[in-house]
PDB file of C-alpha atoms in Angstrom:
ATOM      1  CA  UNK A 941       7.338  17.837 -10.809  1.00  0.00           C
ATOM      2  CA  UNK A 942       7.689  15.012  -7.954  1.00  0.00           C
ATOM      3  CA  UNK A 943       6.529  11.505  -8.700  1.00  0.00           C
ATOM      4  CA  UNK A 944       5.197  11.290  -5.171  1.00  0.00           C
ATOM      5  CA  UNK A 945       1.735  12.933  -5.420  1.00  0.00           C
ATOM      6  CA  UNK A 946      -1.144  12.223  -3.266  1.00  0.00           C
ATOM      7  CA  UNK A 947      -3.513   9.498  -4.376  1.00  0.00           C
ATOM      8  CA  UNK A 948      -7.006  10.951  -5.407  1.00  0.00           C
ATOM      9  CA  UNK A 949      -9.567  11.050  -2.413  1.00  0.00           C
ATOM     10  CA  UNK A 950     -11.744   8.068  -3.536  1.00  0.00           C
ATOM     11  CA  UNK A 951     -13.817   6.147  -1.490  1.00  0.00           C
ATOM     12  CA  UNK A 952     -15.640   2.800  -2.526  1.00  0.00           C
ATOM     13  CA  UNK A 953     -18.113   1.574   0.047  1.00  0.00           C
ATOM     14  CA  UNK A 954     -19.987  -2.260   0.524  1.00  0.00           C
ATOM     15  CA  UNK A 955     -22.286  -3.260   3.173  1.00  0.00           C
ATOM     16  CA  UNK A 956     -21.732  -1.036   5.868  1.00  0.00           C
ATOM     17  CA  UNK A 957     -17.701  -0.888   5.107  1.00  0.00           C
ATOM     18  CA  UNK A 958     -16.367   1.595   3.348  1.00  0.00           C
ATOM     19  CA  UNK A 959     -12.215   1.828   1.922  1.00  0.00           C
ATOM     20  CA  UNK A 960     -10.418   4.563   1.778  1.00  0.00           C
ATOM     21  CA  UNK A 961      -8.529   4.718  -1.501  1.00  0.00           C
ATOM     22  CA  UNK A 962      -6.431   8.255  -0.753  1.00  0.00           C
ATOM     23  CA  UNK A 963      -3.879   5.607   0.704  1.00  0.00           C
ATOM     24  CA  UNK A 964      -2.466   2.523  -1.240  1.00  0.00           C
ATOM     25  CA  UNK A 965      -3.730  -0.652  -0.800  1.00  0.00           C
ATOM     26  CA  UNK A 966      -2.396  -4.335  -1.596  1.00  0.00           C
ATOM     27  CA  UNK A 967      -4.766  -6.852  -3.135  1.00  0.00           C
ATOM     28  CA  UNK A 968      -3.447 -10.274  -2.223  1.00  0.00           C
ATOM     29  CA  UNK A 969      -4.155 -12.853  -5.126  1.00  0.00           C
ATOM     30  CA  UNK A 970      -5.851 -16.596  -3.689  1.00  0.00           C
ATOM     31  CA  UNK A 971      -6.423 -18.323  -6.650  1.00  0.00           C
ATOM     32  CA  UNK A 972      -8.694 -21.969  -5.714  1.00  0.00           C
ATOM     33  CA  UNK A 973      -7.676 -23.493  -9.029  1.00  0.00           C
ATOM     34  CA  UNK A 974      -5.660 -26.600 -10.259  1.00  0.00           C
ATOM     35  CA  UNK A 975      -4.538 -24.957 -13.360  1.00  0.00           C
ATOM     36  CA  UNK A 976      -3.817 -20.987 -12.538  1.00  0.00           C
ATOM     37  CA  UNK A 977      -0.494 -20.211 -14.444  1.00  0.00           C
ATOM     38  CA  UNK A 978       1.630 -19.042 -11.246  1.00  0.00           C
ATOM     39  CA  UNK A 979      -0.056 -21.418  -7.947  1.00  0.00           C
ATOM     40  CA  UNK A 980      -2.845 -23.593  -9.228  1.00  0.00           C
ATOM     41  CA  UNK A 981      -3.747 -26.361  -7.087  1.00  0.00           C
ATOM     42  CA  UNK A 982      -1.564 -25.168  -4.035  1.00  0.00           C
ATOM     43  CA  UNK A 983      -4.819 -23.260  -1.967  1.00  0.00           C
ATOM     44  CA  UNK A 984      -7.527 -25.815  -3.614  1.00  0.00           C
ATOM     45  CA  UNK A 985      -8.279 -27.317  -0.503  1.00  0.00           C
ATOM     46  CA  UNK A 986     -10.165 -24.840   2.155  1.00  0.00           C
ATOM     47  CA  UNK A 987      -7.924 -24.999   4.905  1.00  0.00           C
ATOM     48  CA  UNK A 988      -5.272 -23.968   2.867  1.00  0.00           C
ATOM     49  CA  UNK A 989      -6.716 -21.114   1.094  1.00  0.00           C
ATOM     50  CA  UNK A 990      -7.478 -20.044   4.376  1.00  0.00           C
ATOM     51  CA  UNK A 991      -3.862 -20.304   5.884  1.00  0.00           C
ATOM     52  CA  UNK A 992      -2.423 -18.308   3.289  1.00  0.00           C
ATOM     53  CA  UNK A 993      -5.063 -15.671   3.796  1.00  0.00           C
ATOM     54  CA  UNK A 994      -4.477 -14.899   7.053  1.00  0.00           C
ATOM     55  CA  UNK A 995      -0.495 -15.029   6.204  1.00  0.00           C
ATOM     56  CA  UNK A 996      -1.247 -12.424   3.291  1.00  0.00           C
ATOM     57  CA  UNK A 997      -2.987 -10.273   5.834  1.00  0.00           C
ATOM     58  CA  UNK A 998      -0.614 -10.306   8.314  1.00  0.00           C
ATOM     59  CA  UNK A 999       1.704  -9.058   5.747  1.00  0.00           C
ATOM     60  CA  UNK A1000      -0.146  -6.396   4.586  1.00  0.00           C
ATOM     61  CA  UNK A1001      -3.106  -7.021   2.272  1.00  0.00           C
ATOM     62  CA  UNK A1002      -6.457  -5.512   3.175  1.00  0.00           C
ATOM     63  CA  UNK A1003      -8.130  -6.683  -0.083  1.00  0.00           C
ATOM     64  CA  UNK A1004      -8.384 -10.372  -0.679  1.00  0.00           C
ATOM     65  CA  UNK A1005      -9.105 -11.737  -4.260  1.00  0.00           C
ATOM     66  CA  UNK A1006     -10.230 -15.165  -4.623  1.00  0.00           C
ATOM     67  CA  UNK A1007     -10.313 -16.916  -7.812  1.00  0.00           C
ATOM     68  CA  UNK A1008     -12.071 -19.815  -9.237  1.00  0.00           C
ATOM     69  CA  UNK A1009     -11.778 -19.853 -12.523  1.00  0.00           C
ATOM     70  CA  UNK A1010      -8.393 -19.274 -14.377  1.00  0.00           C
ATOM     71  CA  UNK A1011      -7.973 -16.667 -16.891  1.00  0.00           C
ATOM     72  CA  UNK A1012      -4.537 -17.618 -18.151  1.00  0.00           C
ATOM     73  CA  UNK A1013      -4.491 -17.400 -22.088  1.00  0.00           C
ATOM     74  CA  UNK A1014      -6.098 -20.496 -23.821  1.00  0.00           C
ATOM     75  CA  UNK A1015      -8.103 -21.360 -20.328  1.00  0.00           C
ATOM     76  CA  UNK A1016     -11.092 -23.408 -20.152  1.00  0.00           C
ATOM     77  CA  UNK A1017     -13.936 -22.023 -18.988  1.00  0.00           C
ATOM     78  CA  UNK A1018     -15.336 -23.803 -15.927  1.00  0.00           C
ATOM     79  CA  UNK A1019     -18.717 -24.539 -15.530  1.00  0.00           C
ATOM     80  CA  UNK A1020     -20.985 -22.872 -13.147  1.00  0.00           C
ATOM     81  CA  UNK A1021     -21.053 -25.750 -10.238  1.00  0.00           C
ATOM     82  CA  UNK A1022     -17.526 -26.531 -10.434  1.00  0.00           C
ATOM     83  CA  UNK A1023     -16.700 -22.647  -9.899  1.00  0.00           C
ATOM     84  CA  UNK A1024     -18.977 -22.291  -6.934  1.00  0.00           C
ATOM     85  CA  UNK A1025     -17.848 -25.259  -5.233  1.00  0.00           C
ATOM     86  CA  UNK A1026     -14.317 -23.819  -5.472  1.00  0.00           C
ATOM     87  CA  UNK A1027     -15.269 -20.220  -4.074  1.00  0.00           C
ATOM     88  CA  UNK A1028     -18.045 -20.289  -2.109  1.00  0.00           C
ATOM     89  CA  UNK A1029     -16.466 -22.522   0.729  1.00  0.00           C
ATOM     90  CA  UNK A1030     -13.422 -20.465   0.696  1.00  0.00           C
ATOM     91  CA  UNK A1031     -15.414 -17.407   1.423  1.00  0.00           C
ATOM     92  CA  UNK A1032     -17.867 -18.760   3.812  1.00  0.00           C
ATOM     93  CA  UNK A1033     -14.423 -20.313   5.703  1.00  0.00           C
ATOM     94  CA  UNK A1034     -12.301 -16.895   5.264  1.00  0.00           C
ATOM     95  CA  UNK A1035     -15.125 -14.863   7.179  1.00  0.00           C
ATOM     96  CA  UNK A1036     -15.440 -17.189  10.073  1.00  0.00           C
ATOM     97  CA  UNK A1037     -11.542 -17.250  10.502  1.00  0.00           C
ATOM     98  CA  UNK A1038     -10.572 -13.941   9.550  1.00  0.00           C
ATOM     99  CA  UNK A1039     -13.573 -11.885  10.486  1.00  0.00           C
ATOM    100  CA  UNK A1040     -15.917  -8.925   8.367  1.00  0.00           C
ATOM    101  CA  UNK A1041     -12.745  -6.255   8.395  1.00  0.00           C
ATOM    102  CA  UNK A1042     -10.675  -7.504   5.582  1.00  0.00           C
ATOM    103  CA  UNK A1043     -12.202  -6.995   2.163  1.00  0.00           C
ATOM    104  CA  UNK A1044     -13.049  -9.994  -0.141  1.00  0.00           C
ATOM    105  CA  UNK A1045     -13.345  -9.717  -3.864  1.00  0.00           C
ATOM    106  CA  UNK A1046     -14.492 -12.008  -6.268  1.00  0.00           C
ATOM    107  CA  UNK A1047     -12.349 -12.686  -9.416  1.00  0.00           C
ATOM    108  CA  UNK A1048     -15.414 -14.050 -11.545  1.00  0.00           C
ATOM    109  CA  UNK A1049     -17.647 -13.336 -14.761  1.00  0.00           C
ATOM    110  CA  UNK A1050     -20.199 -15.256 -13.729  1.00  0.00           C
ATOM    111  CA  UNK A1051     -23.113 -13.973 -11.854  1.00  0.00           C
ATOM    112  CA  UNK A1052     -24.441 -17.130 -10.267  1.00  0.00           C
ATOM    113  CA  UNK A1053     -21.084 -17.468  -9.054  1.00  0.00           C
ATOM    114  CA  UNK A1054     -21.264 -13.545  -7.574  1.00  0.00           C
ATOM    115  CA  UNK A1055     -24.663 -14.072  -6.123  1.00  0.00           C
ATOM    116  CA  UNK A1056     -23.627 -17.021  -4.274  1.00  0.00           C
ATOM    117  CA  UNK A1057     -20.037 -15.536  -3.058  1.00  0.00           C
ATOM    118  CA  UNK A1058     -21.761 -12.328  -1.911  1.00  0.00           C
ATOM    119  CA  UNK A1059     -24.245 -14.143   0.356  1.00  0.00           C
ATOM    120  CA  UNK A1060     -21.678 -15.669   1.731  1.00  0.00           C
ATOM    121  CA  UNK A1061     -19.544 -12.636   2.849  1.00  0.00           C
ATOM    122  CA  UNK A1062     -17.887 -11.400  -0.548  1.00  0.00           C
ATOM    123  CA  UNK A1063     -17.259  -7.370  -1.075  1.00  0.00           C
ATOM    124  CA  UNK A1064     -16.518  -6.608  -4.584  1.00  0.00           C
ATOM    125  CA  UNK A1065     -17.020  -8.110  -7.914  1.00  0.00           C
ATOM    126  CA  UNK A1066     -13.862  -8.449 -10.144  1.00  0.00           C
ATOM    127  CA  UNK A1067     -14.391  -9.459 -13.380  1.00  0.00           C
ATOM    128  CA  UNK A1068     -12.276  -9.640 -15.980  1.00  0.00           C
ATOM    129  CA  UNK A1069     -14.939  -9.388 -18.733  1.00  0.00           C
ATOM    130  CA  UNK A1070     -16.441  -6.190 -16.867  1.00  0.00           C
ATOM    131  CA  UNK A1071     -19.641  -7.381 -16.213  1.00  0.00           C
ATOM    132  CA  UNK A1072     -20.527  -8.301 -20.212  1.00  0.00           C
ATOM    133  CA  UNK A1073     -22.486 -11.787 -19.219  1.00  0.00           C
ATOM    134  CA  UNK A1074     -25.839 -11.686 -19.330  1.00  0.00           C
ATOM    135  CA  UNK A1075     -27.410 -10.490 -16.621  1.00  0.00           C
ATOM    136  CA  UNK A1076     -23.951  -9.480 -15.114  1.00  0.00           C
ATOM    137  CA  UNK A1077     -24.503  -5.643 -14.923  1.00  0.00           C
ATOM    138  CA  UNK A1078     -28.013  -5.734 -13.735  1.00  0.00           C
ATOM    139  CA  UNK A1079     -27.032  -8.148 -10.986  1.00  0.00           C
ATOM    140  CA  UNK A1080     -24.005  -5.415  -9.654  1.00  0.00           C
ATOM    141  CA  UNK A1081     -26.372  -2.897  -9.397  1.00  0.00           C
ATOM    142  CA  UNK A1082     -28.789  -4.837  -7.759  1.00  0.00           C
ATOM    143  CA  UNK A1083     -26.287  -5.763  -5.044  1.00  0.00           C
ATOM    144  CA  UNK A1084     -24.908  -2.470  -4.823  1.00  0.00           C
ATOM    145  CA  UNK A1085     -21.278  -3.421  -4.845  1.00  0.00           C
ATOM    146  CA  UNK A1086     -17.615  -2.481  -5.722  1.00  0.00           C
ATOM    147  CA  UNK A1087     -16.996  -3.876  -9.555  1.00  0.00           C
ATOM    148  CA  UNK A1088     -13.562  -4.046 -10.994  1.00  0.00           C
ATOM    149  CA  UNK A1089     -14.015  -3.342 -14.999  1.00  0.00           C
ATOM    150  CA  UNK A1090     -11.091  -4.792 -16.494  1.00  0.00           C
ATOM    151  CA  UNK A1091     -10.095  -4.029 -20.688  1.00  0.00           C
ATOM    152  CA  UNK A1092     -10.200  -6.706 -22.767  1.00  0.00           C
ATOM    153  CA  UNK A1093     -11.041  -7.862 -26.209  1.00  0.00           C
ATOM    154  CA  UNK A1094     -12.516 -11.404 -26.718  1.00  0.00           C
ATOM    155  CA  UNK A1095     -11.613 -14.375 -24.418  1.00  0.00           C
ATOM    156  CA  UNK A1096      -8.720 -15.987 -23.558  1.00  0.00           C
ATOM    157  CA  UNK A1097      -8.819 -18.036 -26.134  1.00  0.00           C
ATOM    158  CA  UNK A1098      -9.008 -15.513 -28.582  1.00  0.00           C
ATOM    159  CA  UNK A1099      -7.408 -12.652 -26.587  1.00  0.00           C
ATOM    160  CA  UNK A1100      -4.228 -12.905 -27.972  1.00  0.00           C
ATOM    161  CA  UNK A1101      -4.883 -12.313 -31.777  1.00  0.00           C
ATOM    162  CA  UNK A1102      -6.983  -8.888 -30.767  1.00  0.00           C
ATOM    163  CA  UNK A1103      -3.654  -7.016 -29.750  1.00  0.00           C
ATOM    164  CA  UNK A1104      -3.655  -4.492 -32.482  1.00  0.00           C
ATOM    165  CA  UNK A1105      -3.839  -0.618 -31.154  1.00  0.00           C
ATOM    166  CA  UNK A1106      -3.543   2.550 -33.174  1.00  0.00           C
ATOM    167  CA  UNK A1107      -2.697   4.349 -29.789  1.00  0.00           C
ATOM    168  CA  UNK A1108      -2.666   1.683 -26.990  1.00  0.00           C
ATOM    169  CA  UNK A1109      -2.907   4.270 -24.106  1.00  0.00           C
ATOM    170  CA  UNK A1110      -6.100   6.011 -25.778  1.00  0.00           C
ATOM    171  CA  UNK A1111      -7.325   3.059 -27.127  1.00  0.00           C
ATOM    172  CA  UNK A1112      -7.597   1.579 -24.009  1.00  0.00           C
ATOM    173  CA  UNK A1113      -9.052   4.082 -22.910  1.00  0.00           C
ATOM    174  CA  UNK A1114     -11.992   4.799 -25.242  1.00  0.00           C
ATOM    175  CA  UNK A1115     -13.050   1.359 -24.793  1.00  0.00           C
ATOM    176  CA  UNK A1116     -12.841   1.547 -21.126  1.00  0.00           C
ATOM    177  CA  UNK A1117     -15.307   4.811 -21.049  1.00  0.00           C
ATOM    178  CA  UNK A1118     -17.488   2.650 -23.541  1.00  0.00           C
ATOM    179  CA  UNK A1119     -18.021  -0.088 -21.193  1.00  0.00           C
ATOM    180  CA  UNK A1120     -18.232   2.702 -17.618  1.00  0.00           C
ATOM    181  CA  UNK A1121     -21.156   4.097 -19.983  1.00  0.00           C
ATOM    182  CA  UNK A1122     -23.040   0.771 -20.647  1.00  0.00           C
ATOM    183  CA  UNK A1123     -22.571  -0.419 -16.993  1.00  0.00           C
ATOM    184  CA  UNK A1124     -23.947   2.833 -16.097  1.00  0.00           C
ATOM    185  CA  UNK A1125     -26.940   2.597 -18.086  1.00  0.00           C
ATOM    186  CA  UNK A1126     -27.908  -0.637 -16.421  1.00  0.00           C
ATOM    187  CA  UNK A1127     -27.516   0.958 -13.046  1.00  0.00           C
ATOM    188  CA  UNK A1128     -24.032   0.217 -11.592  1.00  0.00           C
ATOM    189  CA  UNK A1129     -23.341   3.407  -9.943  1.00  0.00           C
ATOM    190  CA  UNK A1130     -20.273   5.159 -11.112  1.00  0.00           C
ATOM    191  CA  UNK A1131     -18.920   5.530  -7.924  1.00  0.00           C
ATOM    192  CA  UNK A1132     -18.707   1.431  -7.254  1.00  0.00           C
ATOM    193  CA  UNK A1133     -16.368   1.433 -10.214  1.00  0.00           C
ATOM    194  CA  UNK A1134     -12.822   0.480 -10.002  1.00  0.00           C
ATOM    195  CA  UNK A1135     -10.532   0.462 -13.454  1.00  0.00           C
ATOM    196  CA  UNK A1136      -7.936  -2.315 -14.435  1.00  0.00           C
ATOM    197  CA  UNK A1137      -6.310  -0.931 -17.685  1.00  0.00           C
ATOM    198  CA  UNK A1138      -5.976  -4.812 -18.197  1.00  0.00           C
ATOM    199  CA  UNK A1139      -2.262  -6.192 -18.402  1.00  0.00           C
ATOM    200  CA  UNK A1140      -1.439  -9.673 -19.595  1.00  0.00           C
ATOM    201  CA  UNK A1141      -5.040  -9.286 -21.672  1.00  0.00           C
ATOM    202  CA  UNK A1142      -5.133  -8.537 -25.339  1.00  0.00           C
ATOM    203  CA  UNK A1143      -1.584  -6.982 -24.982  1.00  0.00           C
ATOM    204  CA  UNK A1144       1.778  -7.660 -26.124  1.00  0.00           C
ATOM    205  CA  UNK A1145       4.907  -6.725 -24.637  1.00  0.00           C
ATOM    206  CA  UNK A1146       5.063  -3.003 -26.758  1.00  0.00           C
ATOM    207  CA  UNK A1147       1.566  -2.377 -25.607  1.00  0.00           C
ATOM    208  CA  UNK A1148       2.091  -3.163 -21.944  1.00  0.00           C
ATOM    209  CA  UNK A1149       5.772  -1.107 -21.789  1.00  0.00           C
ATOM    210  CA  UNK A1150       3.632   2.035 -23.407  1.00  0.00           C
ATOM    211  CA  UNK A1151       0.933   1.473 -20.903  1.00  0.00           C
ATOM    212  CA  UNK A1152       2.691   1.266 -18.001  1.00  0.00           C
ATOM    213  CA  UNK A1153       4.987   4.004 -19.174  1.00  0.00           C
ATOM    214  CA  UNK A1154       1.499   6.019 -19.429  1.00  0.00           C
ATOM    215  CA  UNK A1155      -0.145   4.633 -16.769  1.00  0.00           C
ATOM    216  CA  UNK A1156      -1.172   8.073 -15.358  1.00  0.00           C
ATOM    217  CA  UNK A1157      -3.109   8.899 -18.123  1.00  0.00           C
ATOM    218  CA  UNK A1158      -5.586   6.701 -17.019  1.00  0.00           C
ATOM    219  CA  UNK A1159      -6.423   9.382 -14.449  1.00  0.00           C
ATOM    220  CA  UNK A1160      -8.507  10.887 -17.222  1.00  0.00           C
ATOM    221  CA  UNK A1161     -11.234   8.669 -16.261  1.00  0.00           C
ATOM    222  CA  UNK A1162     -11.783  10.259 -13.109  1.00  0.00           C
ATOM    223  CA  UNK A1163     -12.110   6.524 -11.267  1.00  0.00           C
ATOM    224  CA  UNK A1164      -9.796   4.378  -8.704  1.00  0.00           C
ATOM    225  CA  UNK A1165      -7.192   2.672 -10.616  1.00  0.00           C
ATOM    226  CA  UNK A1166      -6.442  -1.211  -9.923  1.00  0.00           C
ATOM    227  CA  UNK A1167      -2.767  -2.220 -11.135  1.00  0.00           C
ATOM    228  CA  UNK A1168      -2.264  -6.118 -11.800  1.00  0.00           C
ATOM    229  CA  UNK A1169       0.861  -7.352 -13.318  1.00  0.00           C
ATOM    230  CA  UNK A1170       1.877  -9.762 -10.312  1.00  0.00           C
ATOM    231  CA  UNK A1171       3.864 -12.959 -12.356  1.00  0.00           C
ATOM    232  CA  UNK A1172       2.658 -11.928 -16.083  1.00  0.00           C
ATOM    233  CA  UNK A1173       4.818 -12.981 -19.044  1.00  0.00           C
ATOM    234  CA  UNK A1174       5.269  -9.575 -19.532  1.00  0.00           C
ATOM    235  CA  UNK A1175       7.825  -9.719 -16.800  1.00  0.00           C
ATOM    236  CA  UNK A1176       9.655 -12.410 -17.822  1.00  0.00           C
ATOM    237  CA  UNK A1177       9.911 -10.943 -21.376  1.00  0.00           C
ATOM    238  CA  UNK A1178      11.686  -7.797 -19.623  1.00  0.00           C
ATOM    239  CA  UNK A1179      13.916  -9.751 -18.002  1.00  0.00           C
ATOM    240  CA  UNK A1180      15.067 -11.401 -20.645  1.00  0.00           C
ATOM    241  CA  UNK A1181      15.563  -8.779 -23.159  1.00  0.00           C
ATOM    242  CA  UNK A1182      17.458  -7.143 -20.657  1.00  0.00           C
ATOM    243  CA  UNK A1183      20.429  -9.607 -21.596  1.00  0.00           C
ATOM    244  CA  UNK A1184      21.044 -10.501 -17.772  1.00  0.00           C
ATOM    245  CA  UNK A1185      22.232 -13.953 -17.725  1.00  0.00           C
ATOM    246  CA  UNK A1186      21.966 -14.268 -14.124  1.00  0.00           C
ATOM    247  CA  UNK A1187      18.466 -13.309 -14.391  1.00  0.00           C
ATOM    248  CA  UNK A1188      15.740 -16.698 -13.618  1.00  0.00           C
ATOM    249  CA  UNK A1189      12.843 -16.784 -15.214  1.00  0.00           C
ATOM    250  CA  UNK A1190      11.522 -19.898 -16.096  1.00  0.00           C
ATOM    251  CA  UNK A1191       9.141 -19.964 -12.503  1.00  0.00           C
ATOM    252  CA  UNK A1192       6.465 -17.456 -12.368  1.00  0.00           C
ATOM    253  CA  UNK A1193       7.838 -16.279  -8.384  1.00  0.00           C
ATOM    254  CA  UNK A1194      11.193 -15.387 -10.177  1.00  0.00           C
ATOM    255  CA  UNK A1195       8.839 -12.355 -11.402  1.00  0.00           C
ATOM    256  CA  UNK A1196       8.294 -11.288  -8.220  1.00  0.00           C
ATOM    257  CA  UNK A1197      11.062  -8.607  -7.534  1.00  0.00           C
ATOM    258  CA  UNK A1198      10.240  -6.636 -11.279  1.00  0.00           C
ATOM    259  CA  UNK A1199       6.620  -6.984 -10.675  1.00  0.00           C
ATOM    260  CA  UNK A1200       7.285  -4.971  -7.281  1.00  0.00           C
ATOM    261  CA  UNK A1201       9.053  -2.918  -9.334  1.00  0.00           C
ATOM    262  CA  UNK A1202       5.960  -1.989 -11.891  1.00  0.00           C
ATOM    263  CA  UNK A1203       3.635  -1.903  -9.152  1.00  0.00           C
ATOM    264  CA  UNK A1204       5.483   1.147  -7.389  1.00  0.00           C
ATOM    265  CA  UNK A1205       5.833   2.613 -10.496  1.00  0.00           C
ATOM    266  CA  UNK A1206       2.015   2.234 -11.177  1.00  0.00           C
ATOM    267  CA  UNK A1207       1.497   3.751  -7.764  1.00  0.00           C
ATOM    268  CA  UNK A1208       3.686   6.732  -8.139  1.00  0.00           C
ATOM    269  CA  UNK A1209       1.318   6.989 -11.369  1.00  0.00           C
ATOM    270  CA  UNK A1210      -1.943   7.005  -9.066  1.00  0.00           C
ATOM    271  CA  UNK A1211      -3.022   3.415  -8.725  1.00  0.00           C
ATOM    272  CA  UNK A1212      -4.851   3.036  -5.634  1.00  0.00           C
ATOM    273  CA  UNK A1213      -5.077  -0.789  -5.553  1.00  0.00           C
ATOM    274  CA  UNK A1214      -2.123  -3.323  -5.916  1.00  0.00           C
ATOM    275  CA  UNK A1215      -2.769  -6.589  -6.760  1.00  0.00           C
ATOM    276  CA  UNK A1216      -0.074  -9.291  -6.014  1.00  0.00           C
ATOM    277  CA  UNK A1217       0.570 -12.728  -5.057  1.00  0.00           C
ATOM    278  CA  UNK A1218       3.901 -11.616  -2.984  1.00  0.00           C
ATOM    279  CA  UNK A1219       2.237  -9.400  -0.300  1.00  0.00           C
ATOM    280  CA  UNK A1220       5.200  -9.010   1.945  1.00  0.00           C
ATOM    281  CA  UNK A1221       7.274  -7.710  -0.941  1.00  0.00           C
ATOM    282  CA  UNK A1222       4.521  -5.514  -2.396  1.00  0.00           C
ATOM    283  CA  UNK A1223       4.699  -3.992   1.558  1.00  0.00           C
ATOM    284  CA  UNK A1224       7.857  -3.322   1.478  1.00  0.00           C
ATOM    285  CA  UNK A1225       7.311  -0.857  -1.709  1.00  0.00           C
ATOM    286  CA  UNK A1226       4.502   0.542  -0.201  1.00  0.00           C
ATOM    287  CA  UNK A1227       6.493   1.506   2.887  1.00  0.00           C
ATOM    288  CA  UNK A1228       8.984   2.998   0.803  1.00  0.00           C
ATOM    289  CA  UNK A1229       6.517   4.801  -1.322  1.00  0.00           C
ATOM    290  CA  UNK A1230       4.883   6.573   2.355  1.00  0.00           C
ATOM    291  CA  UNK A1231       7.639   7.495   3.719  1.00  0.00           C
ATOM    292  CA  UNK A1232       8.935   9.514   0.547  1.00  0.00           C
ATOM    293  CA  UNK A1233       5.579  10.645   0.350  1.00  0.00           C
ATOM    294  CA  UNK A1234       5.958  12.312   3.716  1.00  0.00           C
ATOM    295  CA  UNK A1235       9.530  13.745   2.833  1.00  0.00           C
ATOM    296  CA  UNK A1236       8.388  15.508  -0.338  1.00  0.00           C
ATOM    297  CA  UNK A1237       5.987  17.373   1.920  1.00  0.00           C
ATOM    298  CA  UNK A1238       9.039  18.880   3.680  1.00  0.00           C
TER     299      UNK A1238
END
């Protein structure tokens, strides 16, 4: 069987826009935090955030994921007022300078932040806590926007202690199924849901290898899949475990090549959205996927 199969004919809508997920999309990461593990502090000023957003759009991103709270292991929780000050002015400025066509995703678990960001022009709610905070699912239903539900156990301060699974892929599918049922019972429409299996959250190296190698099994959920592994520690572990001494992994940016390879592998297994720090490199991989997919039709 060919590795280059067409993606499912999924579509998501927000406001008066529709995103066709039968073709892969790149989600560029825009952290406006001072403490994110890869690029903390680089884009916390509004003008720098807008400039980076414009660069990622030019490189091929169709979605920009804006985050005002670091969710790296042991990260501190950000108070609502601080997260609002980080996120909302950036959303407003991007809408002013980049127009309405670019899709804006907000990486937050805070309903108050999502409400304000939506009013400023955001389109998608990307929640690592899968709408578990009080009032989150109800707000998502009321706003009628796409939501990304990620698999995680506990909080960033506790998740590494909860990485025990009987069978990681089946356990993740089971727990995500429960999550989907819970949020739909609270009014979230199923056709608004995108799934993120949560690389880097409550999983160790072996779990990540199993999850990536069996990523296609997540298609059993019959929902669009987002893949986000960019610059995460697992990629450094892959390179370190390879025994190739010339490979540097001390800086997160040095993991971009292996992260792009992982993204292509996920794309081959049905991922509709690839979340990345390095849009230009991922766009090259997506271009290759497109051409091989077309060649496979002959």
